[in-house]
N, CA, C and O atoms as CSV, one atom per row, in Angstrom:
chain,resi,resn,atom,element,x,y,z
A,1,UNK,N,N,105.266,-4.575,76.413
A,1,UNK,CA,C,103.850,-4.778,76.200
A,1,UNK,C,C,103.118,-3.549,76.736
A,1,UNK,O,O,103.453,-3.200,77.868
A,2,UNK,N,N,102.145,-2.809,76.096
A,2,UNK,CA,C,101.390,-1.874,76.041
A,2,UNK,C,C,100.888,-2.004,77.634
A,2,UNK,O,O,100.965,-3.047,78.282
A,3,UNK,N,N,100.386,-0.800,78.106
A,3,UNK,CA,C,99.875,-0.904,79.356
A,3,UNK,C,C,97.794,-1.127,79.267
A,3,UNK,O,O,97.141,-0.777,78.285
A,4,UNK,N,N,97.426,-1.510,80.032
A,4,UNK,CA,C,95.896,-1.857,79.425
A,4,UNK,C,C,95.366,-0.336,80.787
A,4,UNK,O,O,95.237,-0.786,81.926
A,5,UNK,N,N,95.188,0.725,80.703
A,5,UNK,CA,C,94.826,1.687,80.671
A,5,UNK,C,C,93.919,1.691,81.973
A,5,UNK,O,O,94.328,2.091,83.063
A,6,UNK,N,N,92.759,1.246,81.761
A,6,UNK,CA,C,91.455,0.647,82.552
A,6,UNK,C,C,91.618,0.256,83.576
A,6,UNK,O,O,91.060,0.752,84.555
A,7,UNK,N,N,92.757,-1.154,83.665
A,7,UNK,CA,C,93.516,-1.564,84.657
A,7,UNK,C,C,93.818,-1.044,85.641
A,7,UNK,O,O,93.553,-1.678,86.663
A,8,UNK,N,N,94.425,0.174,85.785
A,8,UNK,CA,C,95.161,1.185,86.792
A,8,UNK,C,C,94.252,1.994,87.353
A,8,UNK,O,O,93.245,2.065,86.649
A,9,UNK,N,N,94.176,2.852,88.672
A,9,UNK,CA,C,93.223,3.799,89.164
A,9,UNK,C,C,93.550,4.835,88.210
A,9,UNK,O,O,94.342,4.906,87.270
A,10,UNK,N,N,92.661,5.660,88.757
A,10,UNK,CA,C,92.466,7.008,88.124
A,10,UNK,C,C,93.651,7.460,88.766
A,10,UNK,O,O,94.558,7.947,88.091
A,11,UNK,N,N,93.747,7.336,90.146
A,11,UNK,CA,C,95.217,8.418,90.729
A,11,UNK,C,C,96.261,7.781,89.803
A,11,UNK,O,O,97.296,8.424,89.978
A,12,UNK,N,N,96.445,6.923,89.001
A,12,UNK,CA,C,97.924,6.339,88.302
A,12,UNK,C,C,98.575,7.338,88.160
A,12,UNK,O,O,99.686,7.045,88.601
A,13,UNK,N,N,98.587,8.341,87.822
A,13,UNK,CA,C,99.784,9.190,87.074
A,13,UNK,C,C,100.211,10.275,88.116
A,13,UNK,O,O,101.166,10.965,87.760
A,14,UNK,N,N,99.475,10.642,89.779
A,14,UNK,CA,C,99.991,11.231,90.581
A,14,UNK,C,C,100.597,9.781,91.300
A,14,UNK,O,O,101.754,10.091,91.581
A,15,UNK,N,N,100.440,8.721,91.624
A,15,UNK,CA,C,100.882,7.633,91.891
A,15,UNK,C,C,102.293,7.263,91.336
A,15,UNK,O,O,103.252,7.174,92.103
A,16,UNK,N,N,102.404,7.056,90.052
A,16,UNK,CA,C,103.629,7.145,89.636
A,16,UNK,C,C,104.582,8.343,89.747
A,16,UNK,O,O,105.807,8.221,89.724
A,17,UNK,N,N,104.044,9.308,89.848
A,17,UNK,CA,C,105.037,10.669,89.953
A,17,UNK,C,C,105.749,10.845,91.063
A,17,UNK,O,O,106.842,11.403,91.153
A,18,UNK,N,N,104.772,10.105,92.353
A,18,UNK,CA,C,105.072,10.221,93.639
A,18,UNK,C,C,106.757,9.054,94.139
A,18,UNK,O,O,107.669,9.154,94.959
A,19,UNK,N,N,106.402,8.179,93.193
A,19,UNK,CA,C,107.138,6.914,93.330
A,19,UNK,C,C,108.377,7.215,92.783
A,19,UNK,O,O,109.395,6.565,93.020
A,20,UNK,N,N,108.308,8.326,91.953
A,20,UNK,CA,C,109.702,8.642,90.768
A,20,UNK,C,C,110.119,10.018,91.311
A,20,UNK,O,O,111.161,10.483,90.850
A,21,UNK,N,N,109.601,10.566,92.017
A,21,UNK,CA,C,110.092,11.489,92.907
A,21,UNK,C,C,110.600,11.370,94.319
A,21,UNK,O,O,111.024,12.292,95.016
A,22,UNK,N,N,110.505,10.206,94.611
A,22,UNK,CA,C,110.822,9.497,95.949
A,22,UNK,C,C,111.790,8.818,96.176
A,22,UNK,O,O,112.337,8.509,97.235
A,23,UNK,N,N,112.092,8.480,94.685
A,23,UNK,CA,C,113.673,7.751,94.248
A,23,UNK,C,C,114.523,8.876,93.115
A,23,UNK,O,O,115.328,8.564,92.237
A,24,UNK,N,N,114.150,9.911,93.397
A,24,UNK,CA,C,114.679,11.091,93.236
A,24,UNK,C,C,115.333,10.905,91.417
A,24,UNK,O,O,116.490,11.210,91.126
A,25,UNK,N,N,114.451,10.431,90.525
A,25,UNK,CA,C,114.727,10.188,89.622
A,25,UNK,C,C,115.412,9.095,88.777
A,25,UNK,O,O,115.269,8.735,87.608
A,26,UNK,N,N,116.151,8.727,89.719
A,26,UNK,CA,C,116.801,7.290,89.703
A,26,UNK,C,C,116.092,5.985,89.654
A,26,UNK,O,O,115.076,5.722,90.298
A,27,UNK,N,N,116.729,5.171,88.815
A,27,UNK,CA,C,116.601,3.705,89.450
A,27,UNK,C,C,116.517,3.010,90.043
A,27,UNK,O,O,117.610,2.465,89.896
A,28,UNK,N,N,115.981,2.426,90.789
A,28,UNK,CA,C,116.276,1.834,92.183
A,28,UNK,C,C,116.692,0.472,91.905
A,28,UNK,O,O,116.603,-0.285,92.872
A,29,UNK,N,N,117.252,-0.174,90.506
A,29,UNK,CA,C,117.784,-1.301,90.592
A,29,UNK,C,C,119.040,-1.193,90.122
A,29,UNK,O,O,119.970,-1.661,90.780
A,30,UNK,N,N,119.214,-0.678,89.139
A,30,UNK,CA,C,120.540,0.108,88.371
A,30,UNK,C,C,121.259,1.497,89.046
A,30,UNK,O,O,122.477,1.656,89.130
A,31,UNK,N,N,120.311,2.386,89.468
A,31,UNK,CA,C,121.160,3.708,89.724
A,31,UNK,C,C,121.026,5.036,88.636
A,31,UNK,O,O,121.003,6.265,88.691
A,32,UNK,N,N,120.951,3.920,87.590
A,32,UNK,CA,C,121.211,4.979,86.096
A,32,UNK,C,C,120.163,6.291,86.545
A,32,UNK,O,O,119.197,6.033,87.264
A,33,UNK,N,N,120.356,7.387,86.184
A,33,UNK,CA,C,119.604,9.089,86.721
A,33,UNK,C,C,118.384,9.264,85.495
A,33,UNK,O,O,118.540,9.236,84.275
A,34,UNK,N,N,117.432,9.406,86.095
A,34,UNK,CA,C,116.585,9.822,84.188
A,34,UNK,C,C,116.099,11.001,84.198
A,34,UNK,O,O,116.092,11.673,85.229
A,35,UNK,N,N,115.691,11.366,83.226
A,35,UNK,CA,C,115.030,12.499,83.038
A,35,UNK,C,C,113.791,12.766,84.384
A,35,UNK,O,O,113.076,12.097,85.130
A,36,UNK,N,N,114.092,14.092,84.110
A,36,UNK,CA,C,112.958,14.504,84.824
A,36,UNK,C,C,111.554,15.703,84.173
A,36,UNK,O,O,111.714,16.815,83.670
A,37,UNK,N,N,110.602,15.156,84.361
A,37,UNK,CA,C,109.797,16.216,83.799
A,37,UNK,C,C,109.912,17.662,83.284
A,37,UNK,O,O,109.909,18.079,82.126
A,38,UNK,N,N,109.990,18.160,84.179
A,38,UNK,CA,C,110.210,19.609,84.033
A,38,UNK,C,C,111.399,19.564,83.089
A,38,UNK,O,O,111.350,20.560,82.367
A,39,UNK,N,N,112.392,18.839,82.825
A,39,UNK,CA,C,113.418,19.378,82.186
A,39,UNK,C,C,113.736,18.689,80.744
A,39,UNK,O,O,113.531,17.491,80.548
A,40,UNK,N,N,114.235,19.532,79.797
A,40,UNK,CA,C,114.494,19.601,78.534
A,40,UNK,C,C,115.078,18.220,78.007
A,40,UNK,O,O,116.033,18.052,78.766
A,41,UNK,N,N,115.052,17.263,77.238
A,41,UNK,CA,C,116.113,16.333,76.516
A,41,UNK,C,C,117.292,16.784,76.366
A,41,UNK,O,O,118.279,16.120,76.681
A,42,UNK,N,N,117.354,17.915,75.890
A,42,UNK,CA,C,118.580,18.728,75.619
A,42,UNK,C,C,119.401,18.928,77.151
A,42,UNK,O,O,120.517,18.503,77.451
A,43,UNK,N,N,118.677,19.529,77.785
A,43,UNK,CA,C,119.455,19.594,79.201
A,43,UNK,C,C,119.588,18.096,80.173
A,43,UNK,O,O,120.271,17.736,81.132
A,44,UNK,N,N,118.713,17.603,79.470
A,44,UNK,CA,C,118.765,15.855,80.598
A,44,UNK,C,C,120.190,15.482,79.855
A,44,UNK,O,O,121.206,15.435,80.547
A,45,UNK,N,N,120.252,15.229,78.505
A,45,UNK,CA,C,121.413,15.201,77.699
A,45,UNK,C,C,123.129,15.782,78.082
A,45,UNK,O,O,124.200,15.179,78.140
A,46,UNK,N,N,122.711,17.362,78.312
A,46,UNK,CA,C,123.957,17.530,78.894
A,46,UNK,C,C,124.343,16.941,80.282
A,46,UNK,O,O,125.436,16.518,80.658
A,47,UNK,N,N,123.095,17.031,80.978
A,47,UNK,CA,C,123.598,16.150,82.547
A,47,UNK,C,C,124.225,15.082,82.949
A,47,UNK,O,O,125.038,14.954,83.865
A,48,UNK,N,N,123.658,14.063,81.966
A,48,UNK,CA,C,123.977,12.920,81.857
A,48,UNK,C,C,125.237,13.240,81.015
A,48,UNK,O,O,126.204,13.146,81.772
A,49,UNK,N,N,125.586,13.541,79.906
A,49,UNK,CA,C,126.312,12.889,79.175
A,49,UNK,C,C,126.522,11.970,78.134
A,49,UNK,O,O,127.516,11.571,77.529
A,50,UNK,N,N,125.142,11.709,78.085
A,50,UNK,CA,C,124.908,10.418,77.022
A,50,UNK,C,C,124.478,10.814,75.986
A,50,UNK,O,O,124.187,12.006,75.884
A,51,UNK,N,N,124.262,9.667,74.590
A,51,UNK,CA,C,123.597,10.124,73.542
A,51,UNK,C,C,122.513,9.509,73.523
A,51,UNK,O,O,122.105,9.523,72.362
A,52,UNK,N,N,121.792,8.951,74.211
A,52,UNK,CA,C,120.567,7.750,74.181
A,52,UNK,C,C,119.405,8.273,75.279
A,52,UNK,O,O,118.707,7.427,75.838
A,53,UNK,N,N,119.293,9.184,75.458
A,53,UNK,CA,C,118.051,10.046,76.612
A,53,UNK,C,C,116.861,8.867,76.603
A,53,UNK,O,O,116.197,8.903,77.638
A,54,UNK,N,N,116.509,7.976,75.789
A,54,UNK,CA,C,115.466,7.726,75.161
A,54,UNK,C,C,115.762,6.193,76.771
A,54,UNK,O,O,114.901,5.823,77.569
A,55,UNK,N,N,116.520,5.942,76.725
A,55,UNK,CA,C,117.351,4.497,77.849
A,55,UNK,C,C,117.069,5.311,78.795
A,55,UNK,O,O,117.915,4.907,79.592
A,56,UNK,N,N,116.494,6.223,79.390
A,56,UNK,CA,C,117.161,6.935,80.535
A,56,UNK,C,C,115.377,7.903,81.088
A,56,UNK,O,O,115.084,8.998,81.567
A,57,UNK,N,N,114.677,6.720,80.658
A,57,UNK,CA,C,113.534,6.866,81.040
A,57,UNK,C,C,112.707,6.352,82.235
A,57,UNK,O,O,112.400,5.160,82.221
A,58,UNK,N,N,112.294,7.160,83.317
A,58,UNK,CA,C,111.709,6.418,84.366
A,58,UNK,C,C,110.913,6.020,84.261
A,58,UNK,O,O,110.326,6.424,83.257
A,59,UNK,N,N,110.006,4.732,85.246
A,59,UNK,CA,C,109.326,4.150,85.029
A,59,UNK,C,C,108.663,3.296,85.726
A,59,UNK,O,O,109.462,2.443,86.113
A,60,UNK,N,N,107.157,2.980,86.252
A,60,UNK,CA,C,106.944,2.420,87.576
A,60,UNK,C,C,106.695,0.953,87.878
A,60,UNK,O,O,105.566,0.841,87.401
A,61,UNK,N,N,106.964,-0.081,88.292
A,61,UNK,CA,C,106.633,-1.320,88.192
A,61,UNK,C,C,105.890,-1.725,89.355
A,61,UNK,O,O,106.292,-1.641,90.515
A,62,UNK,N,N,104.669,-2.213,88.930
A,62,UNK,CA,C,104.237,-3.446,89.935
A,62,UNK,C,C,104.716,-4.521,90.552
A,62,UNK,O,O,104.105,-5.458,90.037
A,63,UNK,N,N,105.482,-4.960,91.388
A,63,UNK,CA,C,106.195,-5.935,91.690
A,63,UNK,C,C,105.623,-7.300,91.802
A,63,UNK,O,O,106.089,-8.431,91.666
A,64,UNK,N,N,104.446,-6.812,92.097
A,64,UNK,CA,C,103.307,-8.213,91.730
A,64,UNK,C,C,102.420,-8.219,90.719
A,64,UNK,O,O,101.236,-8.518,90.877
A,65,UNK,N,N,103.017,-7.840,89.449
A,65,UNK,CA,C,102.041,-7.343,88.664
A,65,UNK,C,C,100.620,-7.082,88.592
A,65,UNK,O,O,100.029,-7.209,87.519
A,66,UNK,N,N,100.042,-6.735,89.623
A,66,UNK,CA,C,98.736,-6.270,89.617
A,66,UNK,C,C,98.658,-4.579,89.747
A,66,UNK,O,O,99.220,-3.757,90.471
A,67,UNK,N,N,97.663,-4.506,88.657
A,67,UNK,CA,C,97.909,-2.665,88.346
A,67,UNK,C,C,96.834,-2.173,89.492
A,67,UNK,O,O,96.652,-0.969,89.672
A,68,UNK,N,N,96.303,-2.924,90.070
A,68,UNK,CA,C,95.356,-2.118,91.056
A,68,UNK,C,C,95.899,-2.084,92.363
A,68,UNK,O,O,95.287,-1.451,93.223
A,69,UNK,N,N,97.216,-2.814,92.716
A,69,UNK,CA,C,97.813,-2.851,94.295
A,69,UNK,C,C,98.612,-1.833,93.993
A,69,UNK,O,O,99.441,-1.881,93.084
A,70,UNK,N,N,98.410,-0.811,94.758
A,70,UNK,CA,C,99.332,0.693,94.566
A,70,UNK,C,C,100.155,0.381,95.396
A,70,UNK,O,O,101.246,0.473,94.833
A,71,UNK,N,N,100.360,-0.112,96.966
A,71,UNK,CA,C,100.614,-0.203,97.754
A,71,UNK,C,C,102.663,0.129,97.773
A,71,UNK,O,O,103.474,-0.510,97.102
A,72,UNK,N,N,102.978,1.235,98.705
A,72,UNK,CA,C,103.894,1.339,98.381
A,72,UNK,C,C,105.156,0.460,98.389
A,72,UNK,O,O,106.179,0.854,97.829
A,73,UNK,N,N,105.096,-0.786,99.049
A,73,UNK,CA,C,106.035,-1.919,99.204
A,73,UNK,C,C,105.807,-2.512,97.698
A,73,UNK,O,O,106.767,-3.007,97.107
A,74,UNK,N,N,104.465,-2.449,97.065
A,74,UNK,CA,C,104.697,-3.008,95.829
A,74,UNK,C,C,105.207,-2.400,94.618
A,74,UNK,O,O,105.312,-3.052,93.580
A,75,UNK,N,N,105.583,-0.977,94.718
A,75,UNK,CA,C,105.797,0.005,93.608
A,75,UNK,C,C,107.108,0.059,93.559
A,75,UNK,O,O,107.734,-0.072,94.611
A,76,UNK,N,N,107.901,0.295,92.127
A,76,UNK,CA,C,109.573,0.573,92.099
A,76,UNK,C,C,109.480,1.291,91.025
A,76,UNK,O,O,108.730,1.038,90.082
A,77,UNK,N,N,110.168,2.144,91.101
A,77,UNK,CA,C,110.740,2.780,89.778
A,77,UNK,C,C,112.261,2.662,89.433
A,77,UNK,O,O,113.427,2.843,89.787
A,78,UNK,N,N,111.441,2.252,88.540
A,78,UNK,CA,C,112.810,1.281,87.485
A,78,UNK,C,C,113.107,1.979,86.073
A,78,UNK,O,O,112.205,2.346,85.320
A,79,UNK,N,N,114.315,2.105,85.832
A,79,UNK,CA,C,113.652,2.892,84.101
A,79,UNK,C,C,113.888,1.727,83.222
A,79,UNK,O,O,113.967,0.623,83.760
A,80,UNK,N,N,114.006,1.826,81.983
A,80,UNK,CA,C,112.898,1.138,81.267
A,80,UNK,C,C,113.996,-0.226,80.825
A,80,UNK,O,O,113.482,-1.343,80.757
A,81,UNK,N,N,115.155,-0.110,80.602
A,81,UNK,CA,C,115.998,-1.475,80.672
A,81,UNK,C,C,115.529,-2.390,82.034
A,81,UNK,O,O,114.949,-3.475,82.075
A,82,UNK,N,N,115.908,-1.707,82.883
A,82,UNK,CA,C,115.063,-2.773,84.027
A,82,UNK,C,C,113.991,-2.663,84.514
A,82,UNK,O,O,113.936,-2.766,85.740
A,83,UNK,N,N,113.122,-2.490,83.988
A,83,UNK,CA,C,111.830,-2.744,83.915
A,83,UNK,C,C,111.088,-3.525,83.348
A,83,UNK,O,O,110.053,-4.063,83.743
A,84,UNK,N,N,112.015,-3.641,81.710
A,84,UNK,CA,C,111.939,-5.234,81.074
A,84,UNK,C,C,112.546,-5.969,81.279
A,84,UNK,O,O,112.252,-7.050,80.769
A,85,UNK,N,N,113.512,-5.916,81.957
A,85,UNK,CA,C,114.221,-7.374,82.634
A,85,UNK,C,C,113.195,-7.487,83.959
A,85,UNK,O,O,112.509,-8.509,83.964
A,86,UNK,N,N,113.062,-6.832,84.756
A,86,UNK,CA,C,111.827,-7.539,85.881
A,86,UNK,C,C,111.278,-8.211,84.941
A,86,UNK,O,O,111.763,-9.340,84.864
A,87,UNK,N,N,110.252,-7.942,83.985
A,87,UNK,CA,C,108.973,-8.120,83.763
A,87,UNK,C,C,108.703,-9.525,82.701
A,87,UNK,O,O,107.744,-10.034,82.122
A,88,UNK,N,N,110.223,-9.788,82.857
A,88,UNK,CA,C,110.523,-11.081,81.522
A,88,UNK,C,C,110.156,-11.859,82.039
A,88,UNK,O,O,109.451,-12.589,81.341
A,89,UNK,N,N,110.305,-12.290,83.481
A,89,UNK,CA,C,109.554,-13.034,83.954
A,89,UNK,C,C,108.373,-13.495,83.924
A,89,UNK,O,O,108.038,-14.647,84.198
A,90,UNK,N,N,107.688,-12.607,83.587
A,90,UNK,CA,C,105.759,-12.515,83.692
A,90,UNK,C,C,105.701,-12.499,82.093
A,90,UNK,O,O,104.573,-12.954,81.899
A,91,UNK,N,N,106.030,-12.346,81.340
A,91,UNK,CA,C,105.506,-12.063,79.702
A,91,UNK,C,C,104.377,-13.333,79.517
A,91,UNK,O,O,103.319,-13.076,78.943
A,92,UNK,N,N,104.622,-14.614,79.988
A,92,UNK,CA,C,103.711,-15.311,78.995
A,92,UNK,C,C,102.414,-15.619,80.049
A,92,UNK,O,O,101.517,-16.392,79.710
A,93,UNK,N,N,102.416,-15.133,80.976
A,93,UNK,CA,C,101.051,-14.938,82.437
A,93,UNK,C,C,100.636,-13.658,81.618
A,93,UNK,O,O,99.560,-13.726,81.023
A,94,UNK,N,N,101.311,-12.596,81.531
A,94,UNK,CA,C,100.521,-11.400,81.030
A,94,UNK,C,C,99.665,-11.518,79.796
A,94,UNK,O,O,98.473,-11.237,79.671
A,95,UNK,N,N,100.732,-12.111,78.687
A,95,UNK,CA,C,100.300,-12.130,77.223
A,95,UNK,C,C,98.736,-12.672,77.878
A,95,UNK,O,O,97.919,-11.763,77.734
A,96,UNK,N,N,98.094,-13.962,78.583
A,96,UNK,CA,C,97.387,-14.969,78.825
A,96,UNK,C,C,96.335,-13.921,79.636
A,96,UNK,O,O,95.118,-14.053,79.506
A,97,UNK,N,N,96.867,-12.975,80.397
A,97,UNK,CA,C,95.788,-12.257,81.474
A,97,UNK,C,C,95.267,-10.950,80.253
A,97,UNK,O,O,94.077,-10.636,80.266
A,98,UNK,N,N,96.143,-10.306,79.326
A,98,UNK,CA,C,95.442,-9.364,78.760
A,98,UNK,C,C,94.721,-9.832,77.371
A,98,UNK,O,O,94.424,-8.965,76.550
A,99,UNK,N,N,94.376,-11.531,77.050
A,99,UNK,CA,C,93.871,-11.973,76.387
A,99,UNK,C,C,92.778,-12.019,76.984
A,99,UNK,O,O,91.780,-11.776,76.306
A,100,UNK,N,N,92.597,-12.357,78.506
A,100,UNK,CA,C,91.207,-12.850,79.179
A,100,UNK,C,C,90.717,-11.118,79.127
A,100,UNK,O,O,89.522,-10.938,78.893
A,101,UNK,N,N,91.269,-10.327,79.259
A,101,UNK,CA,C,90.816,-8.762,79.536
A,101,UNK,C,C,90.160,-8.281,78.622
A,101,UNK,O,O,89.266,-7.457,78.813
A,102,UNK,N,N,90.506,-8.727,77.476
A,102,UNK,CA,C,89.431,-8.563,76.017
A,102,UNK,C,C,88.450,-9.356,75.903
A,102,UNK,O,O,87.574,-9.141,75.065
A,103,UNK,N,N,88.415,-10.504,76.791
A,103,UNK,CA,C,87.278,-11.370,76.265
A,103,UNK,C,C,87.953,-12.839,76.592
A,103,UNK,O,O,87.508,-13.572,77.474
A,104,UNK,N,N,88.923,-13.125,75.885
A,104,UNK,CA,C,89.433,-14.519,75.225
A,104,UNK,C,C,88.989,-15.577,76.387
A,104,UNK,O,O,90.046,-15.827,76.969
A,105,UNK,N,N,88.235,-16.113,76.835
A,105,UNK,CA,C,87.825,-17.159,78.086
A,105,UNK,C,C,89.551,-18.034,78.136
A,105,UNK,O,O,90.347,-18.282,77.231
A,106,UNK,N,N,89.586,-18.256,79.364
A,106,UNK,CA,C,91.054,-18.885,79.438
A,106,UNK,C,C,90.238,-20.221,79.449
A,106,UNK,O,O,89.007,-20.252,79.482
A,107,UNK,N,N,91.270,-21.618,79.409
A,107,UNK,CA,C,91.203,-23.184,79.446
A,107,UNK,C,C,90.233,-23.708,80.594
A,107,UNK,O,O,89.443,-24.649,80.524
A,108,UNK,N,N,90.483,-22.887,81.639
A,108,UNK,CA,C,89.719,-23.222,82.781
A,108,UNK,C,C,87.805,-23.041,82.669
A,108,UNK,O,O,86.933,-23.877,82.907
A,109,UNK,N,N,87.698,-21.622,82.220
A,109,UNK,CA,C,86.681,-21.105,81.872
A,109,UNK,C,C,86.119,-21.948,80.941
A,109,UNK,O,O,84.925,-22.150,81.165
A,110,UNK,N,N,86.589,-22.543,79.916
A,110,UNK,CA,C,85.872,-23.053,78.602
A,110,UNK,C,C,84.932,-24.307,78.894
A,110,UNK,O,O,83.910,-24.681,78.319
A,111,UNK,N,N,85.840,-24.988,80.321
A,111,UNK,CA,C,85.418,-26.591,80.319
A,111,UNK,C,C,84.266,-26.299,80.786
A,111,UNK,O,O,83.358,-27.098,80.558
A,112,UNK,N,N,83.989,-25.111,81.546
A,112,UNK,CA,C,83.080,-25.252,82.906
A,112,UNK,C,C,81.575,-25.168,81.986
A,112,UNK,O,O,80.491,-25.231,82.566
């Protein structure tokens, strides 16, 4: 599911960099190594060994899904297979929270 943009601080993207440089590129649930910025597909490719660079993407998770708690006990970088397995958990709270984020009044809201 798309990220809702707005949601996140402005620092998000030195925030995440910090978090994926701190786990030195890696996974912190799997291990699996990912790319790193500075460097080529082609050369992440030979490092690894693999043919799938595209799996081997880092990536930052909220552990409490709230995009505004930066807090570093709540941040992991996960790449992107486990990042959707965390997050399977939450799919049908999210689908429900980025409906209210557009507008959609939730059940509670309607009665009142």
């Amino acid at each position: 599911m798309p990220m809702i943009k707005a949601r996140y601080p402005d620092t998000w993207p030195a925030i995440a960099l910090a978090v994926k440089a701190k786990a030195n590129w890696c996974c912190q649930e799997c291990g699996r190594p990912c790319q790193r910025p500075d460097e080529s597909p082609e050369h992440f490719q030979q490092r690894i060994g693999k043919a799938k660079p595209r799996q081997y993407l880092l990536t930052v998770a909220h552990l409490d899904q709230d995009p505004t708690n930066c807090s570093e006990d709540n941040l992991k970088a996960l790449c992107t297979v486990c990042h959707l397995r965390y997050d399977r958990q939450f799919r049908a709270k999210q689908r429900a929270l980025k409906r209210e984020w557009f507008g959609q009044l939730n059940l509670m809201e309607a009665m009142e």
